[in-house]
């Protein structure tokens, strides 16, 4: 705690002293927990634009300077040098692993990749055109039916097993959802393959043929997964924390994160960007769509633009933008080159437009991620599941951190009530 804040102004909180919570990096926060008791008012912050919901050691974002750190390490250094499992270990345990720790972690993840056969049968009950995110929400929620009795949320070892199990099983679940949607047999995981190679094989191999994993595709997924692994208190992570704060089992809590991620304002943006680019179709239509995005009477927004926290640039977008060129060059992918050129033109026009400049609206990570996924042959409705696979690490790390914090209480916001004042019941025949 450092200096205290004193509220002043023309309301009843005049003179109330508020303590101040000091971070290791970033903006300090005013601790308003006692405010209702001392001053008889609530704070009002719908959409939480000025509210810190917890203290956390995991991820730091400096929105003004485009900085993203996982446990203190800059995202560009991790994306250039680490693997997704190494980053997963870092996010969950707080430190980069030694060689032995990494070997043990990889071994543990590898041996949790399979799904219970009864759970596999659930996929058959979904309609053939069910969105993979709908299947993933249901399947992950139902993991609670298999592991609830063996998960003691108060035991750190059980919490760790949950995290390993989730990180291991989520690619198997996503790939099975995809296989169901294309009517192909579900492929079992192969424990001799790396994390992303195994995912690619489970998605694209068929029992009738041999399948060789393309190392460029596997590396591209590693980079994308590291960039998406965590992002502090975003909508889906906050949802997981809120559900978890009730003491709900972690599989149920994690399924709420998948549901929250699905929306186009969050993880669904990567799918929405590709749909938007296909709708725009040609660079000559860009000015028309820029005008639509600026028109307050038109619901159209430039998908992949803007961010609640980054008001300068999204450091993940910088890494991925360079990577996009490499992947498209490798595949010499004419169809997606066209989409990438269109995306670059859209970006150029928007960044010179006063509307976007004044509001600090820059391309975010998902402006480019969909183009890479498309180049790798991943179907559009699997883009958000890819994000969910990566973010499972962050959700698990945050749930573990929250459960490890003795100060955790049920998250229970209040409201400013604007409905009727009290009135009397009127019998049906008198209404
Ligand atoms: N296109 C056009 N106008 C926009 C856009 C956009 N993409 N984003 C924000 N604005 C405008 C908005 O209308 C508002 O204008 P005004 O001040 O005149 O009312 C102003 O910019 C501020 O925006 P906001 O809606 O207050 O910003 P927010 O922090 O509530 O929302 C956002 C952030 C990311 C939800 C929003 O920018 C958006 O919907 N972007 C498109 C969806 C997208 O790309 N989401 C992925 C985010 S990155 C992946 C992730 O981490 O999930």
Short mmCIF file of C-alpha atoms and ligand atoms in Angstrom, two decimals:
data_model
loop_
_atom_site.label_atom_id
_atom_site.label_comp_id
_atom_site.label_asym_id
_atom_site.label_seq_id
_atom_site.Cartn_x
_atom_site.Cartn_y
_atom_site.Cartn_z
CA UNK A 1 0.00 0.00 0.00
CA UNK A 2 1.32 3.47 -0.83
CA UNK A 3 -0.47 6.86 -0.74
CA UNK A 4 -4.15 7.01 -0.03
CA UNK A 5 -6.65 8.69 -2.34
CA UNK A 6 -9.21 11.14 -1.05
CA UNK A 7 -12.48 11.37 -2.90
CA UNK A 8 -13.66 14.93 -3.36
CA UNK A 9 -16.54 16.50 -5.27
CA UNK A 10 -20.15 17.30 -4.73
CA UNK A 11 -21.34 13.97 -3.38
CA UNK A 12 -21.58 12.24 -0.04
CA UNK A 13 -18.15 10.57 -0.39
CA UNK A 14 -16.32 13.87 0.22
CA UNK A 15 -13.33 13.34 2.42
CA UNK A 16 -13.41 9.52 2.33
CA UNK A 17 -9.84 8.20 2.28
CA UNK A 18 -9.24 5.23 0.02
CA UNK A 19 -6.16 2.98 0.21
CA UNK A 20 -4.03 2.48 -2.86
CA UNK A 21 -2.85 -0.92 -4.21
CA UNK A 22 0.67 -0.77 -5.67
CA UNK A 23 1.57 -3.01 -8.68
CA UNK A 24 5.10 -4.12 -9.63
CA UNK A 25 4.39 -2.69 -13.11
CA UNK A 26 1.63 -0.49 -14.48
CA UNK A 27 -1.14 1.65 -13.06
CA UNK A 28 -1.89 1.66 -9.33
CA UNK A 29 -5.42 0.93 -8.19
CA UNK A 30 -7.69 2.52 -5.61
CA UNK A 31 -9.03 -0.09 -3.19
CA UNK A 32 -12.77 0.59 -2.99
CA UNK A 33 -13.75 -2.53 -1.06
CA UNK A 34 -14.66 -0.64 2.09
CA UNK A 35 -16.34 2.26 0.29
CA UNK A 36 -19.90 1.03 0.62
CA UNK A 37 -19.52 0.71 4.39
CA UNK A 38 -17.67 3.99 4.94
CA UNK A 39 -19.39 6.26 2.40
CA UNK A 40 -22.65 4.45 1.58
CA UNK A 41 -22.05 4.37 -2.20
CA UNK A 42 -21.08 1.76 -4.78
CA UNK A 43 -18.68 2.27 -7.69
CA UNK A 44 -20.31 2.11 -11.16
CA UNK A 45 -18.18 0.58 -13.93
CA UNK A 46 -20.19 -1.48 -16.44
CA UNK A 47 -17.86 -3.42 -18.77
CA UNK A 48 -15.09 -2.93 -16.18
CA UNK A 49 -13.15 -0.26 -18.09
CA UNK A 50 -11.53 1.01 -14.86
CA UNK A 51 -11.81 -1.97 -12.54
CA UNK A 52 -9.14 -4.46 -11.41
CA UNK A 53 -10.89 -7.66 -10.29
CA UNK A 54 -7.87 -9.30 -8.65
CA UNK A 55 -4.12 -9.23 -8.07
CA UNK A 56 -2.25 -11.54 -10.46
CA UNK A 57 1.41 -12.51 -11.09
CA UNK A 58 0.83 -14.15 -14.46
CA UNK A 59 0.62 -11.65 -17.33
CA UNK A 60 1.30 -7.94 -17.71
CA UNK A 61 -0.04 -5.72 -20.51
CA UNK A 62 1.01 -2.11 -21.09
CA UNK A 63 -1.64 -0.98 -23.56
CA UNK A 64 -0.09 2.42 -24.27
CA UNK A 65 3.31 0.99 -25.19
CA UNK A 66 2.19 -2.30 -26.75
CA UNK A 67 3.96 -4.49 -24.17
CA UNK A 68 2.90 -8.05 -23.24
CA UNK A 69 4.86 -10.05 -20.66
CA UNK A 70 4.23 -13.63 -19.51
CA UNK A 71 5.69 -13.97 -15.98
CA UNK A 72 7.98 -11.05 -16.94
CA UNK A 73 9.20 -12.43 -20.28
CA UNK A 74 8.37 -10.36 -23.43
CA UNK A 75 6.04 -12.17 -25.82
CA UNK A 76 8.28 -11.61 -28.84
CA UNK A 77 11.22 -13.35 -27.09
CA UNK A 78 9.03 -16.30 -26.14
CA UNK A 79 7.49 -16.57 -29.63
CA UNK A 80 10.97 -16.53 -31.22
CA UNK A 81 12.66 -18.99 -28.88
CA UNK A 82 10.25 -21.13 -26.84
CA UNK A 83 7.72 -23.88 -27.54
CA UNK A 84 4.04 -23.78 -26.61
CA UNK A 85 4.52 -26.43 -23.90
CA UNK A 86 7.45 -24.49 -22.44
CA UNK A 87 5.26 -21.36 -22.31
CA UNK A 88 2.46 -23.45 -20.77
CA UNK A 89 4.81 -24.61 -18.02
CA UNK A 90 5.92 -21.00 -17.46
CA UNK A 91 2.37 -19.67 -17.18
CA UNK A 92 1.23 -22.42 -14.84
CA UNK A 93 4.30 -22.70 -12.63
CA UNK A 94 5.75 -19.18 -12.74
CA UNK A 95 9.25 -20.08 -13.99
CA UNK A 96 10.75 -21.47 -17.19
CA UNK A 97 11.40 -25.22 -16.75
CA UNK A 98 14.80 -26.87 -16.40
CA UNK A 99 15.43 -29.67 -18.92
CA UNK A 100 14.28 -32.30 -16.39
CA UNK A 101 11.18 -30.33 -15.43
CA UNK A 102 10.33 -29.91 -19.13
CA UNK A 103 10.75 -33.62 -19.80
CA UNK A 104 8.47 -34.49 -16.88
CA UNK A 105 5.88 -31.93 -17.95
CA UNK A 106 5.90 -33.15 -21.57
CA UNK A 107 5.55 -36.74 -20.33
CA UNK A 108 2.58 -35.80 -18.15
CA UNK A 109 0.82 -33.89 -20.95
CA UNK A 110 1.49 -36.71 -23.42
CA UNK A 111 -0.10 -39.28 -21.13
CA UNK A 112 -3.31 -37.36 -20.60
CA UNK A 113 -4.17 -36.87 -24.29
CA UNK A 114 -6.76 -39.63 -24.68
CA UNK A 115 -10.48 -39.24 -23.97
CA UNK A 116 -12.68 -41.70 -22.14
CA UNK A 117 -14.56 -43.83 -24.72
CA UNK A 118 -17.94 -42.89 -23.22
CA UNK A 119 -17.05 -39.25 -23.75
CA UNK A 120 -16.09 -39.95 -27.37
CA UNK A 121 -19.60 -41.28 -27.92
CA UNK A 122 -21.02 -37.84 -27.06
CA UNK A 123 -19.79 -36.49 -30.40
CA UNK A 124 -22.20 -38.77 -32.27
CA UNK A 125 -25.13 -37.05 -30.59
CA UNK A 126 -24.33 -33.68 -32.14
CA UNK A 127 -25.87 -32.67 -35.45
CA UNK A 128 -23.39 -32.94 -38.32
CA UNK A 129 -23.26 -29.15 -38.81
CA UNK A 130 -22.88 -28.23 -35.11
CA UNK A 131 -20.29 -25.50 -34.64
CA UNK A 132 -17.11 -27.02 -33.13
CA UNK A 133 -17.21 -24.36 -30.36
CA UNK A 134 -20.68 -25.60 -29.34
CA UNK A 135 -19.36 -29.16 -29.16
CA UNK A 136 -16.27 -28.07 -27.22
CA UNK A 137 -18.32 -26.13 -24.65
CA UNK A 138 -20.50 -29.20 -24.06
CA UNK A 139 -17.71 -31.78 -24.02
CA UNK A 140 -15.44 -29.78 -21.69
CA UNK A 141 -18.35 -29.10 -19.33
CA UNK A 142 -19.12 -32.81 -19.29
CA UNK A 143 -15.54 -33.69 -18.28
CA UNK A 144 -16.83 -32.76 -14.83
CA UNK A 145 -18.98 -35.89 -14.97
CA UNK A 146 -15.82 -37.97 -15.38
CA UNK A 147 -13.38 -36.24 -13.03
CA UNK A 148 -15.49 -34.33 -10.49
CA UNK A 149 -15.17 -36.95 -7.77
CA UNK A 150 -11.41 -37.20 -8.22
CA UNK A 151 -10.78 -33.44 -8.17
CA UNK A 152 -10.34 -31.80 -4.79
CA UNK A 153 -10.16 -28.09 -5.63
CA UNK A 154 -8.43 -27.42 -2.30
CA UNK A 155 -5.55 -29.82 -3.05
CA UNK A 156 -2.71 -28.20 -5.10
CA UNK A 157 -1.74 -31.57 -6.63
CA UNK A 158 -5.27 -32.15 -7.86
CA UNK A 159 -5.32 -28.65 -9.31
CA UNK A 160 -2.11 -29.37 -11.18
CA UNK A 161 -3.52 -32.64 -12.52
CA UNK A 162 -6.58 -30.73 -13.75
CA UNK A 163 -4.35 -28.26 -15.65
CA UNK A 164 -2.23 -31.03 -17.24
CA UNK A 165 -5.35 -32.99 -18.16
CA UNK A 166 -6.99 -29.95 -19.78
CA UNK A 167 -3.91 -28.86 -21.75
CA UNK A 168 -3.48 -32.45 -22.94
CA UNK A 169 -7.10 -33.19 -23.84
CA UNK A 170 -8.24 -29.94 -25.43
CA UNK A 171 -6.53 -30.63 -28.81
CA UNK A 172 -8.08 -34.13 -28.83
CA UNK A 173 -11.52 -32.60 -28.15
CA UNK A 174 -11.15 -29.86 -30.80
CA UNK A 175 -9.91 -32.33 -33.44
CA UNK A 176 -12.73 -34.78 -32.64
CA UNK A 177 -15.28 -31.94 -33.02
CA UNK A 178 -13.80 -31.18 -36.43
CA UNK A 179 -13.80 -34.82 -37.52
CA UNK A 180 -17.43 -35.13 -36.50
CA UNK A 181 -18.34 -32.06 -38.56
CA UNK A 182 -16.73 -33.53 -41.70
CA UNK A 183 -18.05 -37.05 -41.11
CA UNK A 184 -14.62 -38.68 -40.78
CA UNK A 185 -13.45 -41.18 -38.13
CA UNK A 186 -12.03 -39.58 -35.01
CA UNK A 187 -8.25 -40.06 -34.91
CA UNK A 188 -6.56 -41.08 -31.66
CA UNK A 189 -3.66 -38.99 -30.38
CA UNK A 190 -0.12 -40.19 -31.14
CA UNK A 191 2.16 -39.81 -28.17
CA UNK A 192 5.36 -39.79 -30.21
CA UNK A 193 4.39 -36.45 -31.80
CA UNK A 194 4.81 -32.94 -30.44
CA UNK A 195 1.81 -30.92 -29.23
CA UNK A 196 0.90 -29.13 -32.45
CA UNK A 197 1.99 -31.97 -34.78
CA UNK A 198 -0.33 -34.28 -32.88
CA UNK A 199 -3.18 -31.80 -33.30
CA UNK A 200 -2.57 -31.48 -37.05
CA UNK A 201 -2.52 -35.25 -37.39
CA UNK A 202 -5.72 -35.70 -35.38
CA UNK A 203 -7.41 -33.11 -37.62
CA UNK A 204 -6.16 -34.09 -41.04
CA UNK A 205 -5.08 -37.74 -41.03
CA UNK A 206 -7.50 -40.49 -42.09
CA UNK A 207 -7.10 -44.19 -41.22
CA UNK A 208 -6.87 -45.14 -44.91
CA UNK A 209 -3.66 -43.21 -45.57
CA UNK A 210 -0.28 -42.33 -44.09
CA UNK A 211 0.01 -38.77 -42.89
CA UNK A 212 3.15 -36.70 -42.57
CA UNK A 213 3.06 -33.58 -40.46
CA UNK A 214 4.36 -30.50 -42.26
CA UNK A 215 6.93 -28.91 -39.90
CA UNK A 216 6.09 -25.40 -41.19
CA UNK A 217 2.45 -25.86 -40.21
CA UNK A 218 3.39 -27.31 -36.85
CA UNK A 219 5.76 -24.40 -36.13
CA UNK A 220 3.13 -21.84 -37.22
CA UNK A 221 0.65 -23.30 -34.74
CA UNK A 222 3.30 -23.24 -31.98
CA UNK A 223 3.79 -19.50 -32.57
CA UNK A 224 0.06 -18.74 -32.72
CA UNK A 225 -0.62 -20.77 -29.57
CA UNK A 226 2.12 -18.98 -27.62
CA UNK A 227 0.72 -15.58 -28.67
CA UNK A 228 -2.79 -16.58 -27.57
CA UNK A 229 -1.90 -18.50 -24.40
CA UNK A 230 -2.83 -15.76 -21.93
CA UNK A 231 -3.99 -12.14 -21.85
CA UNK A 232 -4.65 -11.30 -18.19
CA UNK A 233 -8.26 -10.54 -17.17
CA UNK A 234 -9.91 -10.71 -20.64
CA UNK A 235 -13.61 -11.59 -20.92
CA UNK A 236 -13.20 -15.37 -21.04
CA UNK A 237 -10.56 -15.55 -18.28
CA UNK A 238 -12.68 -13.31 -16.06
CA UNK A 239 -15.62 -15.62 -16.76
CA UNK A 240 -13.59 -18.67 -15.71
CA UNK A 241 -12.47 -16.87 -12.55
CA UNK A 242 -16.04 -15.84 -11.74
CA UNK A 243 -17.44 -19.34 -12.20
CA UNK A 244 -14.47 -20.78 -10.28
CA UNK A 245 -14.95 -18.32 -7.40
CA UNK A 246 -18.14 -20.17 -6.46
CA UNK A 247 -16.12 -23.34 -5.79
CA UNK A 248 -17.49 -24.96 -8.97
CA UNK A 249 -15.35 -27.79 -10.32
CA UNK A 250 -12.69 -26.53 -12.73
CA UNK A 251 -13.99 -28.38 -15.83
CA UNK A 252 -17.33 -26.57 -15.48
CA UNK A 253 -15.49 -23.28 -14.91
CA UNK A 254 -13.33 -23.81 -17.98
CA UNK A 255 -16.32 -24.54 -20.19
CA UNK A 256 -17.67 -21.06 -19.34
CA UNK A 257 -14.43 -19.64 -20.72
CA UNK A 258 -14.95 -21.45 -24.03
CA UNK A 259 -18.49 -20.05 -24.22
CA UNK A 260 -17.31 -16.48 -23.53
CA UNK A 261 -14.46 -16.79 -26.03
CA UNK A 262 -16.85 -17.67 -28.84
CA UNK A 263 -18.25 -14.13 -29.29
CA UNK A 264 -17.02 -12.05 -32.26
CA UNK A 265 -15.83 -9.25 -29.96
CA UNK A 266 -13.38 -11.76 -28.38
CA UNK A 267 -12.04 -15.06 -29.78
CA UNK A 268 -14.67 -15.29 -32.49
CA UNK A 269 -12.99 -12.31 -34.19
CA UNK A 270 -10.55 -14.52 -36.15
CA UNK A 271 -13.43 -16.30 -37.86
CA UNK A 272 -15.26 -12.99 -38.32
CA UNK A 273 -12.18 -11.39 -39.97
CA UNK A 274 -12.03 -14.06 -42.63
CA UNK A 275 -15.76 -13.88 -43.27
CA UNK A 276 -15.43 -10.09 -43.54
CA UNK A 277 -12.51 -10.28 -45.99
CA UNK A 278 -14.46 -12.73 -48.15
CA UNK A 279 -17.46 -10.39 -48.03
CA UNK A 280 -15.35 -7.36 -49.06
CA UNK A 281 -13.96 -9.54 -51.82
CA UNK A 282 -11.81 -7.00 -53.64
CA UNK A 283 -9.53 -4.06 -52.76
CA UNK A 284 -11.77 -1.74 -54.79
CA UNK A 285 -14.55 -2.29 -52.21
CA UNK A 286 -12.38 -1.26 -49.22
CA UNK A 287 -13.48 2.45 -49.12
CA UNK A 288 -17.16 1.41 -49.04
CA UNK A 289 -16.55 -0.91 -46.05
CA UNK A 290 -14.46 1.70 -44.23
CA UNK A 291 -17.43 4.08 -44.52
CA UNK A 292 -19.78 1.36 -43.19
CA UNK A 293 -17.48 0.81 -40.19
CA UNK A 294 -17.58 4.55 -39.39
CA UNK A 295 -21.36 4.83 -39.77
CA UNK A 296 -22.96 4.70 -36.29
CA UNK A 297 -26.26 3.58 -37.85
CA UNK A 298 -24.60 0.56 -39.43
CA UNK A 299 -23.79 -2.40 -37.13
CA UNK A 300 -20.77 -3.31 -39.29
CA UNK A 301 -17.39 -3.05 -37.50
CA UNK A 302 -13.94 -3.68 -38.89
CA UNK A 303 -13.30 -7.09 -37.37
CA UNK A 304 -9.74 -7.53 -36.14
CA UNK A 305 -9.47 -3.81 -35.35
CA UNK A 306 -9.41 -2.20 -31.93
CA UNK A 307 -8.73 -3.51 -28.48
CA UNK A 308 -9.93 -2.64 -25.00
CA UNK A 309 -6.38 -2.40 -23.65
CA UNK A 310 -3.99 -1.81 -26.58
CA UNK A 311 -4.30 1.79 -27.64
CA UNK A 312 -1.13 1.94 -29.69
CA UNK A 313 -0.36 -1.44 -31.24
CA UNK A 314 -0.95 -5.07 -30.34
CA UNK A 315 2.51 -6.66 -29.89
CA UNK A 316 1.05 -10.03 -30.87
CA UNK A 317 -0.08 -8.56 -34.19
CA UNK A 318 3.50 -7.40 -34.93
CA UNK A 319 4.89 -10.93 -34.43
CA UNK A 320 2.15 -12.54 -36.45
CA UNK A 321 2.21 -10.03 -39.30
CA UNK A 322 5.82 -10.95 -40.14
CA UNK A 323 5.01 -14.60 -39.70
CA UNK A 324 2.06 -14.33 -42.07
CA UNK A 325 4.45 -13.44 -44.95
CA UNK A 326 6.68 -16.45 -44.24
CA UNK A 327 3.79 -18.90 -44.10
CA UNK A 328 2.15 -17.60 -47.27
CA UNK A 329 5.50 -17.64 -49.12
CA UNK A 330 6.10 -21.22 -48.02
CA UNK A 331 2.75 -22.44 -49.27
CA UNK A 332 2.81 -20.18 -52.34
CA UNK A 333 -0.85 -19.96 -51.52
CA UNK A 334 -2.42 -17.80 -54.22
CA UNK A 335 -5.97 -17.76 -52.80
CA UNK A 336 -4.79 -16.65 -49.40
CA UNK A 337 -2.20 -14.24 -50.90
CA UNK A 338 -5.22 -12.43 -52.32
CA UNK A 339 -6.86 -12.31 -48.88
CA UNK A 340 -3.61 -11.12 -47.32
CA UNK A 341 -3.22 -8.36 -49.94
CA UNK A 342 -6.80 -7.30 -49.28
CA UNK A 343 -6.13 -7.29 -45.52
CA UNK A 344 -3.03 -5.13 -46.05
CA UNK A 345 -5.03 -2.67 -48.16
CA UNK A 346 -7.77 -2.51 -45.53
CA UNK A 347 -5.15 -1.92 -42.86
CA UNK A 348 -3.45 0.83 -44.92
CA UNK A 349 -6.68 2.73 -45.61
CA UNK A 350 -7.96 2.41 -42.03
CA UNK A 351 -4.67 3.56 -40.49
CA UNK A 352 -4.77 6.75 -42.59
CA UNK A 353 -8.38 7.49 -41.73
CA UNK A 354 -9.07 10.11 -39.01
CA UNK A 355 -11.86 8.00 -37.47
CA UNK A 356 -9.49 5.11 -36.73
CA UNK A 357 -6.53 7.35 -35.84
CA UNK A 358 -8.54 9.44 -33.33
CA UNK A 359 -9.91 6.32 -31.62
CA UNK A 360 -6.51 4.54 -31.65
CA UNK A 361 -7.97 1.57 -33.53
CA UNK A 362 -5.14 -0.69 -34.74
CA UNK A 363 -5.17 -4.22 -36.18
CA UNK A 364 -5.15 -6.76 -33.36
CA UNK A 365 -3.70 -10.29 -33.34
CA UNK A 366 -6.81 -11.78 -34.91
CA UNK A 367 -6.60 -9.56 -37.95
CA UNK A 368 -3.79 -11.86 -39.13
CA UNK A 369 -4.29 -15.17 -37.33
CA UNK A 370 -7.21 -16.23 -39.55
CA UNK A 371 -5.13 -15.69 -42.70
CA UNK A 372 -2.43 -18.03 -41.35
CA UNK A 373 -5.00 -20.63 -40.31
CA UNK A 374 -6.57 -20.42 -43.78
CA UNK A 375 -3.14 -20.87 -45.40
CA UNK A 376 -2.61 -24.01 -43.29
CA UNK A 377 -5.89 -25.42 -44.62
CA UNK A 378 -7.73 -25.06 -41.31
CA UNK A 379 -11.43 -24.47 -41.97
CA UNK A 380 -12.91 -21.15 -40.81
CA UNK A 381 -15.14 -22.63 -38.11
CA UNK A 382 -12.04 -24.13 -36.45
CA UNK A 383 -10.26 -20.77 -36.01
CA UNK A 384 -11.88 -20.00 -32.65
CA UNK A 385 -11.34 -23.59 -31.38
CA UNK A 386 -7.63 -23.02 -32.15
CA UNK A 387 -7.73 -19.94 -29.93
CA UNK A 388 -9.51 -22.00 -27.24
CA UNK A 389 -6.77 -24.66 -27.33
CA UNK A 390 -4.14 -21.98 -26.72
CA UNK A 391 -6.11 -20.05 -24.07
CA UNK A 392 -6.82 -23.23 -22.08
CA UNK A 393 -3.35 -22.65 -20.62
CA UNK A 394 -4.20 -19.14 -19.41
CA UNK A 395 -7.62 -20.17 -18.08
CA UNK A 396 -6.03 -23.03 -16.13
CA UNK A 397 -3.20 -20.85 -14.78
CA UNK A 398 -5.69 -18.19 -13.61
CA UNK A 399 -8.00 -20.72 -12.00
CA UNK A 400 -5.01 -22.26 -10.15
CA UNK A 401 -3.76 -18.84 -9.04
CA UNK A 402 -7.21 -17.89 -7.79
CA UNK A 403 -7.70 -21.15 -5.89
CA UNK A 404 -4.25 -20.76 -4.33
CA UNK A 405 -5.12 -17.30 -3.01
CA UNK A 406 -6.51 -17.48 0.55
CA UNK A 407 -8.24 -14.13 -0.03
CA UNK A 408 -10.46 -15.49 -2.83
CA UNK A 409 -14.16 -14.93 -2.21
CA UNK A 410 -17.18 -15.47 -4.42
CA UNK A 411 -17.25 -12.75 -7.13
CA UNK A 412 -20.54 -10.91 -6.68
CA UNK A 413 -20.94 -7.46 -8.31
CA UNK A 414 -23.77 -5.12 -7.36
CA UNK A 415 -25.97 -2.98 -9.61
CA UNK A 416 -27.60 0.42 -9.86
CA UNK A 417 -31.28 -0.51 -9.79
CA UNK A 418 -33.37 1.51 -12.29
CA UNK A 419 -36.65 -0.43 -12.21
CA UNK A 420 -39.99 0.29 -10.52
CA UNK A 421 -40.10 1.36 -6.94
CA UNK A 422 -42.22 -0.98 -4.78
CA UNK A 423 -45.81 -1.53 -6.01
CA UNK A 424 -48.65 -3.89 -5.10
CA UNK A 425 -49.65 -7.09 -6.87
CA UNK A 426 -52.71 -6.71 -9.17
CA UNK A 427 -54.94 -9.79 -9.71
CA UNK A 428 -55.13 -11.03 -13.34
CA UNK A 429 -58.77 -9.90 -13.93
CA UNK A 430 -57.89 -6.34 -12.83
CA UNK A 431 -54.89 -5.83 -15.21
N1 LIG B 1 -14.63 -0.85 -36.13
C1 LIG B 1 -15.20 0.38 -36.10
N2 LIG B 1 -15.29 1.16 -34.99
C2 LIG B 1 -14.78 0.64 -33.85
C3 LIG B 1 -14.17 -0.64 -33.81
C4 LIG B 1 -14.10 -1.39 -35.00
N3 LIG B 1 -13.54 -2.61 -35.01
N4 LIG B 1 -13.76 -0.90 -32.54
C5 LIG B 1 -14.10 0.17 -31.81
N5 LIG B 1 -14.70 1.11 -32.60
C6 LIG B 1 -15.15 2.46 -32.17
C7 LIG B 1 -16.38 2.37 -31.28
O1 LIG B 1 -17.57 2.42 -32.05
C8 LIG B 1 -16.20 3.59 -30.41
O2 LIG B 1 -16.56 4.73 -31.18
P1 LIG B 1 -17.20 6.04 -30.46
O3 LIG B 1 -16.16 6.52 -29.49
O4 LIG B 1 -17.46 6.99 -31.57
O5 LIG B 1 -18.45 5.55 -29.77
C9 LIG B 1 -14.68 3.66 -30.20
O6 LIG B 1 -14.11 3.01 -31.37
C10 LIG B 1 -14.19 2.97 -28.94
O7 LIG B 1 -14.57 1.59 -29.01
P2 LIG B 1 -15.26 0.77 -27.85
O8 LIG B 1 -16.37 -0.04 -28.45
O9 LIG B 1 -15.58 1.66 -26.70
O10 LIG B 1 -14.08 -0.18 -27.44
P3 LIG B 1 -14.19 -1.43 -26.48
O11 LIG B 1 -12.96 -1.41 -25.66
O12 LIG B 1 -15.49 -1.46 -25.75
O13 LIG B 1 -14.18 -2.69 -27.49
C11 LIG B 1 -13.37 -4.31 -29.01
C12 LIG B 1 -13.00 -3.32 -27.91
C13 LIG B 1 -12.13 -5.17 -29.32
C14 LIG B 1 -14.49 -5.23 -28.52
C15 LIG B 1 -13.83 -3.54 -30.26
O14 LIG B 1 -12.76 -2.72 -30.71
C16 LIG B 1 -14.29 -4.46 -31.36
O15 LIG B 1 -15.46 -4.87 -31.37
N6 LIG B 1 -13.39 -4.83 -32.34
C17 LIG B 1 -13.73 -5.78 -33.37
C18 LIG B 1 -13.69 -7.20 -32.80
C19 LIG B 1 -12.29 -7.73 -32.59
O16 LIG B 1 -11.41 -7.61 -33.44
N7 LIG B 1 -12.09 -8.37 -31.41
C20 LIG B 1 -10.84 -9.07 -31.11
C21 LIG B 1 -10.06 -8.45 -29.98
S1 LIG B 1 -8.38 -9.11 -29.91
C22 LIG B 1 -8.58 -10.78 -29.53
C23 LIG B 1 -8.91 -10.98 -28.10
O17 LIG B 1 -8.05 -10.69 -27.25
O18 LIG B 1 -10.03 -11.45 -27.84
#
